[in-house]
Coordinates of C-alpha atoms in Angstrom, one line a residue:
Chain K
M254 CA 18.6 -17.4 -21.6
A255 CA 15.7 -15.6 -20.0
S256 CA 14.4 -12.5 -21.8
E257 CA 15.3 -9.1 -20.5
P258 CA 12.2 -7.2 -19.7
A259 CA 12.1 -3.7 -21.0
S260 CA 10.3 -0.6 -19.9
L261 CA 7.1 -0.2 -21.9
P262 CA 7.2 2.4 -24.7
H263 CA 5.1 5.3 -23.7
S264 CA 3.0 5.2 -26.8
R265 CA 2.0 1.6 -26.0
V266 CA 1.0 2.6 -22.5
A267 CA -1.1 5.4 -23.8
A268 CA -2.8 3.3 -26.4
A269 CA -3.5 0.4 -24.1
L270 CA -4.8 2.4 -21.3
G271 CA -7.2 4.6 -23.2
P272 CA -10.0 2.0 -23.5
W273 CA -9.2 0.7 -20.0
F274 CA -9.6 4.1 -18.4
A275 CA -12.8 4.7 -20.4
T276 CA -14.3 1.5 -18.8
Q277 CA -13.1 2.3 -15.3
L278 CA -14.4 5.9 -15.5
G279 CA -17.7 4.9 -17.1
A280 CA -16.9 7.2 -20.1
R281 CA -17.6 6.7 -23.7
T282 CA -13.9 7.3 -24.6
A283 CA -10.7 8.3 -22.8
R284 CA -7.5 9.8 -24.1
V285 CA -4.2 9.1 -22.2
E286 CA -1.5 11.7 -22.5
D287 CA 1.6 12.9 -20.8
V288 CA 2.9 9.4 -20.0
R289 CA 5.9 9.5 -17.7
R290 CA 7.9 6.6 -16.3
H291 CA 9.3 7.5 -13.0
A292 CA 12.9 6.6 -12.3
E293 CA 12.7 6.3 -8.5
G294 CA 12.8 2.9 -7.1
F295 CA 14.1 -0.4 -8.5
S296 CA 11.1 -2.6 -8.2
W297 CA 7.5 -1.7 -9.3
E298 CA 7.3 0.3 -12.5
T299 CA 5.5 3.6 -11.9
Y300 CA 3.9 5.7 -14.6
T301 CA 2.0 8.8 -14.3
V302 CA -0.5 9.8 -16.9
G303 CA -3.1 12.4 -17.7
V304 CA -6.5 11.2 -18.8
R305 CA -9.1 13.3 -20.7
Y306 CA -12.6 11.9 -21.0
P307 CA -16.2 13.1 -21.5
D308 CA -18.0 13.2 -18.2
P309 CA -20.5 10.3 -18.3
E310 CA -23.4 12.6 -17.1
S311 CA -22.7 16.1 -18.5
G312 CA -20.6 15.1 -21.5
E313 CA -18.1 17.9 -20.6
E314 CA -14.5 17.1 -21.0
R315 CA -12.8 16.2 -17.8
A316 CA -9.0 15.9 -17.1
R317 CA -7.5 13.9 -14.2
G318 CA -4.1 12.6 -13.3
F319 CA -3.4 9.0 -12.4
A320 CA -0.5 6.9 -11.3
I321 CA 0.0 3.3 -12.6
R322 CA 1.9 0.7 -10.6
R323 CA 2.8 -2.1 -12.9
E324 CA 4.1 -5.3 -11.4
P325 CA 7.7 -5.9 -12.6
E326 CA 8.6 -9.0 -14.4
D327 CA 11.4 -9.3 -11.9
G328 CA 12.5 -7.0 -9.1
L329 CA 14.2 -6.6 -5.8
V330 CA 11.6 -8.2 -3.6
A331 CA 10.0 -10.7 -6.1
P332 CA 7.7 -12.6 -6.1
Y333 CA 5.0 -10.0 -6.0
D334 CA 1.5 -10.3 -4.7
I335 CA -0.3 -7.5 -6.4
V336 CA -3.7 -8.5 -5.1
G337 CA -2.3 -8.5 -1.5
Q338 CA -0.7 -5.1 -2.1
Y339 CA -3.9 -3.6 -3.5
D340 CA -5.9 -5.0 -0.6
L341 CA -3.4 -3.6 1.8
H342 CA -3.5 -0.2 0.2
A343 CA -7.3 -0.2 0.2
A344 CA -7.5 -1.3 3.8
V345 CA -5.0 1.4 5.0
S346 CA -6.8 4.1 3.0
K347 CA -9.9 3.6 5.1
H348 CA -8.1 4.9 8.2
D349 CA -8.0 8.5 9.1
G350 CA -4.7 10.2 9.5
I351 CA -2.8 8.0 7.0
P352 CA -2.5 9.9 3.8
M353 CA -2.9 7.6 0.8
P354 CA -3.5 8.1 -2.9
R355 CA -7.1 7.1 -3.7
L356 CA -7.3 3.8 -5.6
L357 CA -9.1 3.5 -8.9
A358 CA -8.9 -0.1 -9.9
L359 CA -6.8 -3.3 -10.0
E360 CA -6.2 -5.0 -13.4
L361 CA -5.0 -8.6 -13.5
D362 CA -5.4 -9.0 -17.3
R363 CA -1.9 -9.2 -18.7
S364 CA -3.0 -8.5 -22.2
I365 CA -3.3 -4.7 -21.4
L366 CA 0.2 -3.8 -20.1
G367 CA 1.9 -7.2 -20.2
M368 CA 1.8 -7.5 -16.4
P369 CA -0.9 -6.9 -13.8
F370 CA -1.2 -3.3 -12.6
Y371 CA -3.4 -0.9 -10.6
A372 CA -4.3 2.7 -10.9
M373 CA -4.6 5.4 -8.3
E374 CA -5.0 9.1 -8.3
R375 CA -1.9 11.1 -9.1
L376 CA -0.8 13.2 -6.2
E377 CA 0.8 16.6 -6.6
G378 CA 3.8 17.4 -4.4
R379 CA 7.4 16.5 -3.9
V380 CA 9.1 13.4 -2.7
P381 CA 12.1 14.3 -0.5
V382 CA 14.9 11.8 -0.8
P383 CA 18.0 11.0 1.4
N384 CA 20.7 12.1 -1.1
E385 CA 19.3 15.6 -1.5
R386 CA 21.4 18.3 0.0
R387 CA 18.3 19.9 1.5
P388 CA 15.4 17.5 1.5
F389 CA 13.2 20.1 3.1
R390 CA 12.5 23.8 2.4
D391 CA 13.6 24.8 5.9
D392 CA 13.9 23.5 9.5
A393 CA 10.3 24.3 10.3
E394 CA 9.1 22.2 7.4
R395 CA 11.5 19.4 8.3
D396 CA 10.3 19.3 11.9
A397 CA 6.6 19.5 11.0
V398 CA 6.9 16.7 8.5
G399 CA 9.0 14.7 11.0
R400 CA 6.3 14.9 13.6
Q401 CA 3.6 14.0 11.2
F402 CA 5.8 11.1 9.9
V403 CA 5.9 9.6 13.5
D404 CA 2.2 10.2 14.0
V405 CA 1.3 8.4 10.7
L406 CA 3.6 5.5 11.7
A407 CA 1.8 5.2 15.0
R408 CA -1.5 5.1 13.2
I409 CA -0.3 2.4 10.8
H410 CA 0.8 0.3 13.7
G411 CA -2.6 0.8 15.3
I412 CA -4.5 -0.7 12.4
D413 CA -6.4 -3.9 13.3
W414 CA -5.3 -5.7 10.3
R415 CA -7.0 -8.9 11.2
A416 CA -10.3 -7.1 11.4
A417 CA -9.6 -5.5 8.1
G418 CA -9.4 -9.0 6.6
L419 CA -5.8 -8.8 5.6
D420 CA -3.8 -11.9 5.2
L421 CA -0.3 -10.6 5.9
E422 CA 3.0 -12.4 5.8
G423 CA 4.0 -13.0 9.4
G424 CA 0.4 -12.8 10.6
G425 CA 0.5 -16.3 12.0
C426 CA 3.4 -15.6 14.3
A427 CA 3.1 -15.0 18.1
P428 CA 4.2 -11.5 19.0
G429 CA 7.2 -12.7 20.9
D430 CA 8.4 -14.7 17.9
A431 CA 8.4 -11.8 15.5
P432 CA 12.2 -11.2 15.7
L433 CA 13.1 -14.8 15.0
A434 CA 10.5 -15.0 12.2
A435 CA 12.0 -11.8 10.6
L436 CA 15.6 -13.1 11.0
E437 CA 14.6 -16.4 9.3
R438 CA 12.8 -14.6 6.5
W439 CA 15.7 -12.4 5.7
E440 CA 18.4 -15.0 6.2
D441 CA 16.5 -17.1 3.6
Y442 CA 16.2 -14.1 1.3
Y443 CA 19.9 -13.4 1.6
A444 CA 20.7 -17.0 0.7
R445 CA 18.7 -16.7 -2.4
A446 CA 19.9 -13.2 -3.2
R447 CA 23.7 -13.6 -3.1
L448 CA 26.0 -14.5 -5.9
V449 CA 28.9 -15.2 -3.5
E450 CA 28.9 -15.3 0.3
V451 CA 29.4 -12.0 2.0
P452 CA 31.1 -12.7 5.3
I453 CA 30.0 -9.4 7.0
L454 CA 26.4 -10.5 6.4
R455 CA 27.1 -13.9 7.8
A456 CA 28.5 -12.2 10.9
A457 CA 25.3 -10.1 11.1
I458 CA 23.1 -13.2 10.9
A459 CA 25.2 -14.9 13.7
W460 CA 24.9 -11.8 15.9
L461 CA 21.2 -11.4 15.3
R462 CA 20.6 -15.1 16.3
A463 CA 22.5 -14.5 19.5
N464 CA 20.8 -11.2 20.3
L465 CA 17.1 -11.7 19.5
A466 CA 15.2 -8.8 21.0
G467 CA 11.7 -7.4 20.4
S468 CA 9.0 -5.3 21.8
G469 CA 6.6 -8.2 22.3
R470 CA 4.0 -6.6 20.0
L471 CA 2.8 -7.6 16.6
A472 CA 1.5 -4.9 14.2
L473 CA 1.0 -4.0 10.6
C474 CA 4.4 -2.9 9.5
H475 CA 5.0 -0.8 6.4
G476 CA 8.4 -2.5 5.9
D477 CA 10.0 0.4 4.1
Y478 CA 8.9 3.4 6.1
R479 CA 11.5 6.2 5.6
L480 CA 12.5 9.3 3.8
G481 CA 11.9 8.8 0.1
N482 CA 8.7 6.9 0.4
F483 CA 6.3 9.7 1.0
M484 CA 5.2 12.9 -0.8
I485 CA 4.8 16.3 0.8
R486 CA 3.0 19.4 -0.2
D487 CA 2.7 22.7 1.7
G488 CA 4.7 21.2 4.6
R489 CA 2.5 18.2 5.0
I490 CA 2.7 14.5 4.1
V491 CA 0.1 13.8 1.4
G492 CA 0.9 10.3 0.5
I493 CA 2.7 7.2 1.9
F494 CA 4.1 5.0 -0.9
D495 CA 5.8 1.6 -1.5
W496 CA 3.9 -0.9 0.6
E497 CA 5.4 -3.9 -1.1
L498 CA 7.2 -5.0 2.1
G499 CA 4.1 -4.6 4.2
H500 CA 3.7 -7.4 6.7
A501 CA 2.8 -8.3 10.3
G502 CA 5.8 -7.8 12.5
D503 CA 7.3 -6.1 15.4
P504 CA 6.6 -2.4 15.2
A505 CA 10.1 -1.7 16.4
E506 CA 11.2 -2.9 13.0
D507 CA 9.7 0.1 11.2
V508 CA 11.0 2.5 14.0
A509 CA 14.6 1.2 13.6
W510 CA 14.4 1.1 9.8
C511 CA 13.4 4.7 9.4
A512 CA 16.4 5.7 11.5
L513 CA 19.0 3.7 9.6
P514 CA 22.0 5.8 8.5
A515 CA 21.3 4.8 4.9
F516 CA 18.1 6.9 4.9
R517 CA 19.3 10.1 6.4
G518 CA 22.0 11.4 4.0
R519 CA 24.4 13.6 5.8
S520 CA 21.9 14.5 8.6
P521 CA 22.3 12.9 12.0
R522 CA 18.5 12.8 12.3
A523 CA 16.3 9.8 11.7
S524 CA 15.3 10.0 8.1
A525 CA 16.8 13.5 8.1
M526 CA 13.9 14.8 10.1
L527 CA 13.8 14.3 13.9
P528 CA 16.6 13.4 16.4
L529 CA 16.2 9.7 17.3
E530 CA 15.3 10.4 20.9
E531 CA 12.6 12.9 19.9
L532 CA 11.2 10.4 17.4
L533 CA 11.2 7.6 20.1
D534 CA 9.5 9.9 22.6
R535 CA 6.8 11.0 20.2
Y536 CA 6.2 7.4 19.1
R537 CA 5.9 6.4 22.7
D538 CA 3.4 9.1 23.4
A539 CA 1.3 7.9 20.5
T540 CA 1.5 4.1 21.1
G541 CA 2.8 3.5 24.6
L542 CA 5.8 1.7 23.2
R543 CA 9.4 3.0 23.3
P544 CA 11.7 0.2 22.0
D545 CA 14.5 -0.3 24.4
R546 CA 18.2 -0.1 23.4
E547 CA 18.6 -3.9 22.8
T548 CA 15.5 -4.1 20.7
L549 CA 16.4 -1.1 18.7
R550 CA 19.9 -2.4 18.0
F551 CA 18.5 -5.8 17.0
W552 CA 16.1 -4.2 14.5
T553 CA 18.8 -1.8 13.3
V554 CA 21.2 -4.7 12.4
L555 CA 18.3 -6.7 10.9
G556 CA 17.3 -3.7 8.8
Q557 CA 20.9 -3.4 7.5
L558 CA 20.9 -7.1 6.7
K559 CA 17.6 -6.6 4.9
A560 CA 18.7 -3.6 2.9
A561 CA 22.0 -5.2 1.9
A562 CA 20.3 -8.4 0.9
I563 CA 17.8 -6.5 -1.3
F564 CA 20.8 -4.7 -2.9
L565 CA 22.5 -8.0 -3.6
R566 CA 19.4 -9.5 -5.1
G567 CA 19.4 -6.6 -7.6
G568 CA 22.9 -7.7 -8.7
R569 CA 21.8 -11.3 -9.0
A570 CA 18.7 -10.5 -11.1
F571 CA 20.9 -8.5 -13.4
E572 CA 23.5 -11.3 -13.6
E573 CA 20.9 -13.9 -14.4
R574 CA 19.4 -11.6 -17.1
R575 CA 16.0 -11.4 -15.3
A576 CA 16.5 -7.6 -15.2
S577 CA 18.4 -5.2 -17.5
D578 CA 18.4 -2.0 -15.4
I579 CA 22.2 -1.4 -15.0
R580 CA 21.5 0.4 -11.7
L581 CA 20.9 -3.1 -10.3
A582 CA 24.5 -4.1 -11.0
A583 CA 25.7 -1.0 -9.2
L584 CA 23.6 -1.9 -6.1
G585 CA 26.1 -4.6 -5.3
Y586 CA 28.7 -1.9 -4.8
R587 CA 26.3 0.3 -2.9
A588 CA 25.8 -2.5 -0.5
L589 CA 29.4 -1.8 0.7
Y590 CA 28.1 1.3 2.5
L591 CA 25.7 -0.9 4.4
L592 CA 28.4 -3.4 5.2
R593 CA 30.4 -0.6 6.7
E594 CA 27.5 0.3 8.9
I595 CA 27.0 -3.3 10.0
A596 CA 30.7 -3.6 10.7
A597 CA 30.6 -0.5 12.9
E598 CA 27.4 -1.7 14.7
L599 CA 29.0 -5.1 15.4
D600 CA 32.4 -3.6 16.4
I601 CA 34.2 -5.2 13.5
L602 CA 35.4 -1.8 12.4
P603 CA 35.5 1.4 14.4
R604 CA 32.6 3.8 13.8
S605 CA 34.9 6.4 12.3
V606 CA 36.0 4.3 9.3
Chain J
M227 CA 31.5 -6.8 -5.8
Q228 CA 29.7 -9.7 -7.3
N229 CA 28.6 -9.5 -10.9
S230 CA 30.7 -11.1 -13.6
L231 CA 32.6 -8.7 -15.8
D232 CA 31.0 -10.4 -18.9
R233 CA 27.6 -9.5 -17.7
I234 CA 28.5 -6.0 -16.6
F235 CA 30.1 -5.1 -20.0
D236 CA 27.2 -6.8 -21.9
G237 CA 24.7 -4.9 -19.8
L238 CA 26.4 -1.5 -20.2
C239 CA 26.7 -2.0 -24.0
S240 CA 23.2 -3.1 -24.5
T241 CA 21.8 -0.3 -22.4
L242 CA 23.7 2.4 -24.2
R243 CA 22.9 0.8 -27.6
E244 CA 19.2 0.0 -27.1
R245 CA 18.0 2.4 -24.4
V246 CA 20.2 5.5 -24.5
L247 CA 21.1 5.8 -28.2
P248 CA 17.5 5.9 -29.5
E249 CA 16.8 8.8 -27.2
V250 CA 19.8 10.8 -28.4
S251 CA 19.2 13.1 -31.4
D252 CA 22.3 15.3 -31.3
P253 CA 24.7 13.8 -33.9
W254 CA 27.9 14.6 -31.9
V255 CA 26.5 13.1 -28.7
R256 CA 25.4 10.0 -30.6
I257 CA 28.9 9.5 -31.9
Q258 CA 30.2 9.8 -28.4
V259 CA 27.8 7.2 -27.1
E260 CA 28.7 4.9 -30.1
A261 CA 32.3 5.3 -29.3
A262 CA 31.7 4.5 -25.7
V263 CA 29.9 1.3 -26.7
G264 CA 32.9 0.4 -28.9
L265 CA 35.4 1.0 -26.1
L266 CA 33.4 -1.0 -23.6
A267 CA 33.3 -3.8 -26.1
H268 CA 37.0 -3.7 -26.5
L269 CA 37.5 -3.7 -22.8
A270 CA 35.1 -6.6 -22.4
V271 CA 37.5 -9.0 -24.2
R272 CA 40.6 -7.6 -22.7
V273 CA 40.1 -7.1 -18.9
E274 CA 39.6 -9.3 -15.9
W275 CA 39.2 -8.8 -12.2
R276 CA 42.6 -7.9 -10.8
C277 CA 44.5 -11.1 -9.9
A278 CA 46.4 -9.4 -7.1
D279 CA 43.3 -8.5 -5.3
L280 CA 41.8 -12.0 -5.8
A281 CA 45.0 -13.7 -4.8
E282 CA 45.2 -11.6 -1.6
E283 CA 41.6 -12.5 -0.6
V284 CA 42.1 -16.2 -1.4
A285 CA 45.3 -16.3 0.6
A286 CA 43.8 -14.5 3.6
T287 CA 40.7 -16.7 3.6
R288 CA 42.7 -19.9 3.3
A289 CA 44.8 -18.8 6.2
L290 CA 41.8 -18.3 8.4
L291 CA 40.3 -21.6 7.4
A292 CA 43.6 -23.3 8.2
E293 CA 43.6 -21.6 11.6
A294 CA 40.1 -23.0 12.2
T295 CA 40.9 -26.5 11.2
A296 CA 44.1 -26.5 13.2
R297 CA 41.9 -26.2 16.3
G298 CA 40.8 -29.8 15.7
G299 CA 37.2 -30.9 16.1
T300 CA 34.8 -32.8 13.8
A301 CA 32.1 -30.2 13.3
P302 CA 30.7 -30.5 9.8
E303 CA 31.7 -26.9 9.2
L304 CA 35.3 -27.7 9.9
L305 CA 35.3 -30.8 7.7
R306 CA 33.9 -28.5 4.9
A307 CA 36.8 -26.1 5.5
R308 CA 39.3 -29.0 5.3
D309 CA 37.7 -30.0 2.0
A310 CA 38.1 -26.5 0.7
L311 CA 41.7 -26.4 1.7
A312 CA 42.4 -29.7 0.1
T313 CA 42.1 -28.0 -3.3
P314 CA 45.5 -26.4 -3.9
A315 CA 45.6 -22.6 -4.0
P316 CA 45.4 -21.3 -7.6
G317 CA 48.4 -19.7 -9.2
A318 CA 48.6 -15.9 -8.6
S319 CA 47.7 -15.1 -12.2
D320 CA 45.2 -17.8 -12.9
N321 CA 42.2 -15.5 -13.0
A322 CA 39.4 -17.9 -13.6
R323 CA 40.5 -20.3 -10.9
L324 CA 41.1 -17.5 -8.4
V325 CA 37.5 -16.3 -8.9
A326 CA 36.2 -19.9 -8.4
A327 CA 38.4 -20.5 -5.4
R328 CA 37.3 -17.3 -3.8
S329 CA 33.7 -18.4 -4.1
D330 CA 34.4 -21.8 -2.7
L331 CA 36.4 -20.5 0.2
L332 CA 33.8 -17.9 1.2
E333 CA 31.2 -20.7 1.3
A334 CA 33.5 -22.6 3.7
L335 CA 34.2 -19.5 5.6
A336 CA 30.4 -19.0 6.2
G337 CA 30.3 -22.4 7.9
V338 CA 33.3 -21.6 10.0
Q339 CA 31.6 -18.3 11.0
E340 CA 28.6 -20.3 12.1
W341 CA 30.7 -22.7 14.1
A342 CA 32.7 -19.9 15.8
A343 CA 29.5 -18.2 16.9
R344 CA 28.3 -21.2 18.9
E345 CA 28.5 -20.9 22.6
G346 CA 30.3 -23.3 24.9
D347 CA 33.2 -24.3 22.8
P348 CA 36.5 -22.6 23.8
A349 CA 38.1 -23.5 20.4
A350 CA 35.3 -21.8 18.6
A351 CA 35.4 -18.8 20.8
S352 CA 39.2 -18.4 20.3
L353 CA 38.6 -18.0 16.6
R354 CA 36.4 -15.0 16.9
E355 CA 39.1 -12.4 17.1
P356 CA 41.0 -13.8 14.0
L357 CA 37.7 -13.8 12.2
R358 CA 36.9 -10.2 13.2
R359 CA 40.4 -9.2 11.9
L360 CA 39.8 -11.0 8.6
L361 CA 36.4 -9.4 8.1
A362 CA 37.8 -5.9 9.0
D363 CA 40.8 -6.2 6.6
R364 CA 38.7 -7.4 3.7
L365 CA 36.1 -4.7 4.2
E366 CA 38.7 -2.0 4.5
A367 CA 40.2 -3.2 1.2
E368 CA 36.8 -3.0 -0.5
L369 CA 36.1 0.4 1.0
A370 CA 39.4 1.6 -0.3
L371 CA 38.4 0.5 -3.8
L372 CA 35.0 2.2 -3.3
A373 CA 36.7 5.5 -2.4
G374 CA 38.8 5.2 -5.6
A375 CA 35.7 4.5 -7.7
R376 CA 33.9 7.5 -6.2
R377 CA 36.7 9.7 -7.3
V378 CA 36.6 8.4 -10.8
A379 CA 32.8 8.8 -10.8
V380 CA 33.0 12.5 -10.0
G381 CA 35.9 13.2 -12.3
D382 CA 38.6 13.6 -9.5
T383 CA 41.2 11.5 -11.2
A384 CA 44.2 13.3 -9.9
A385 CA 44.6 10.5 -7.3
P386 CA 45.0 6.9 -8.5
A387 CA 41.7 5.0 -8.5
S388 CA 43.1 2.1 -6.5
A389 CA 44.4 4.2 -3.6
S390 CA 42.4 4.6 -0.4

């Protein structure tokens, strides 16, 4: 029986990271305090810590906050490529207009926290999430953040990832083949994620195969660009998170993904921010691309397949004792909401059900 | 929807015992958590997935596979469906065999779905509406259970958990 990975005790995190931060910060010593494991997300373990250390030059005590992303022993989108993710984060950070937390260092030595990890600056702000009754302070904040959300997405899609030296999944694919490549990737993922066949997802796969549609472009895609994966402060996005699904793909994939019903709570707006048409118009103004109806529908169904398959994988990891977070077992049931959306999209069930 | 009951109960008990309890200092709350672990352990050796639900799903899936194979044809997916149907349906209260049969039948159904989606075969095309109905019926049954579970989760237990 495989061991069940546990969350690290905070005392161990603090003890292990003190010498590490001292080395990274060029300080004689460093004290780690206020360790918090963040409950959001089901994949990477995220800790925030405060670090106190003597300034290497003046000797005065300094205090800084950092976030630690520790590779999970198992997770929803395993296997993980922490070097690739760190490189992606670093490359994106070099581009203006894409708010990213500043990186400190990548650590591959497992003797420190048991798994590889990297550290970045701790941002101050709030992460609005889909199931909040009011993710934004008011309509003005919602609209302003929504517009910036689209502008940032356009900038991400405009990154010349080849010139940045990134070796992205999907990067070898011809732009016109991106829809088929994505379908094959997620069909394969589903086959490995499920414990039993889910006929609605088989119907989705068959529909996607018969209705391949794309924008004909290939871009750096975030892969999980939506409400819940960015931080705001004073009405502005200050950090884009969770790049683990980053890849080269059709930019319409990110556009459709952020507009999925699963990410908007009770709001009719894409990611609870902008009406879809406004989002599409603004995205077109920034990129020259406005995905047509067929393309958007293809990527909507693919996104629902992807989300459902990720949920199912959580259940499987739990069943096989590769993970012990009981939220993962509950994800199998949460997938039913996605199946309902797929069924409505494919006219298996009326939309009102 | 997919995890085994054994694993769910084991996971719930171990999380409460090893992760939650060490963080609880209030004696009365600790006793409540310990009692919950005890109750879950008792349930773990006494409950199983509802046979009636499983039997209904198995029967509906078998009926669809029979409808597919009755159309004739030698596609590998149909031969696989015939193989699945060759195993007699489990008894309505044989829980373990119902769980296993459901899994086998859904594998066969996946193949039939692939066959039915192919263009150019009128027999395949004629199965699409029965397939749609099966998928709709099964999903509606699951969604009804989901609605019941949601009521239990929020403490609205005036209505039965199994009702839609």
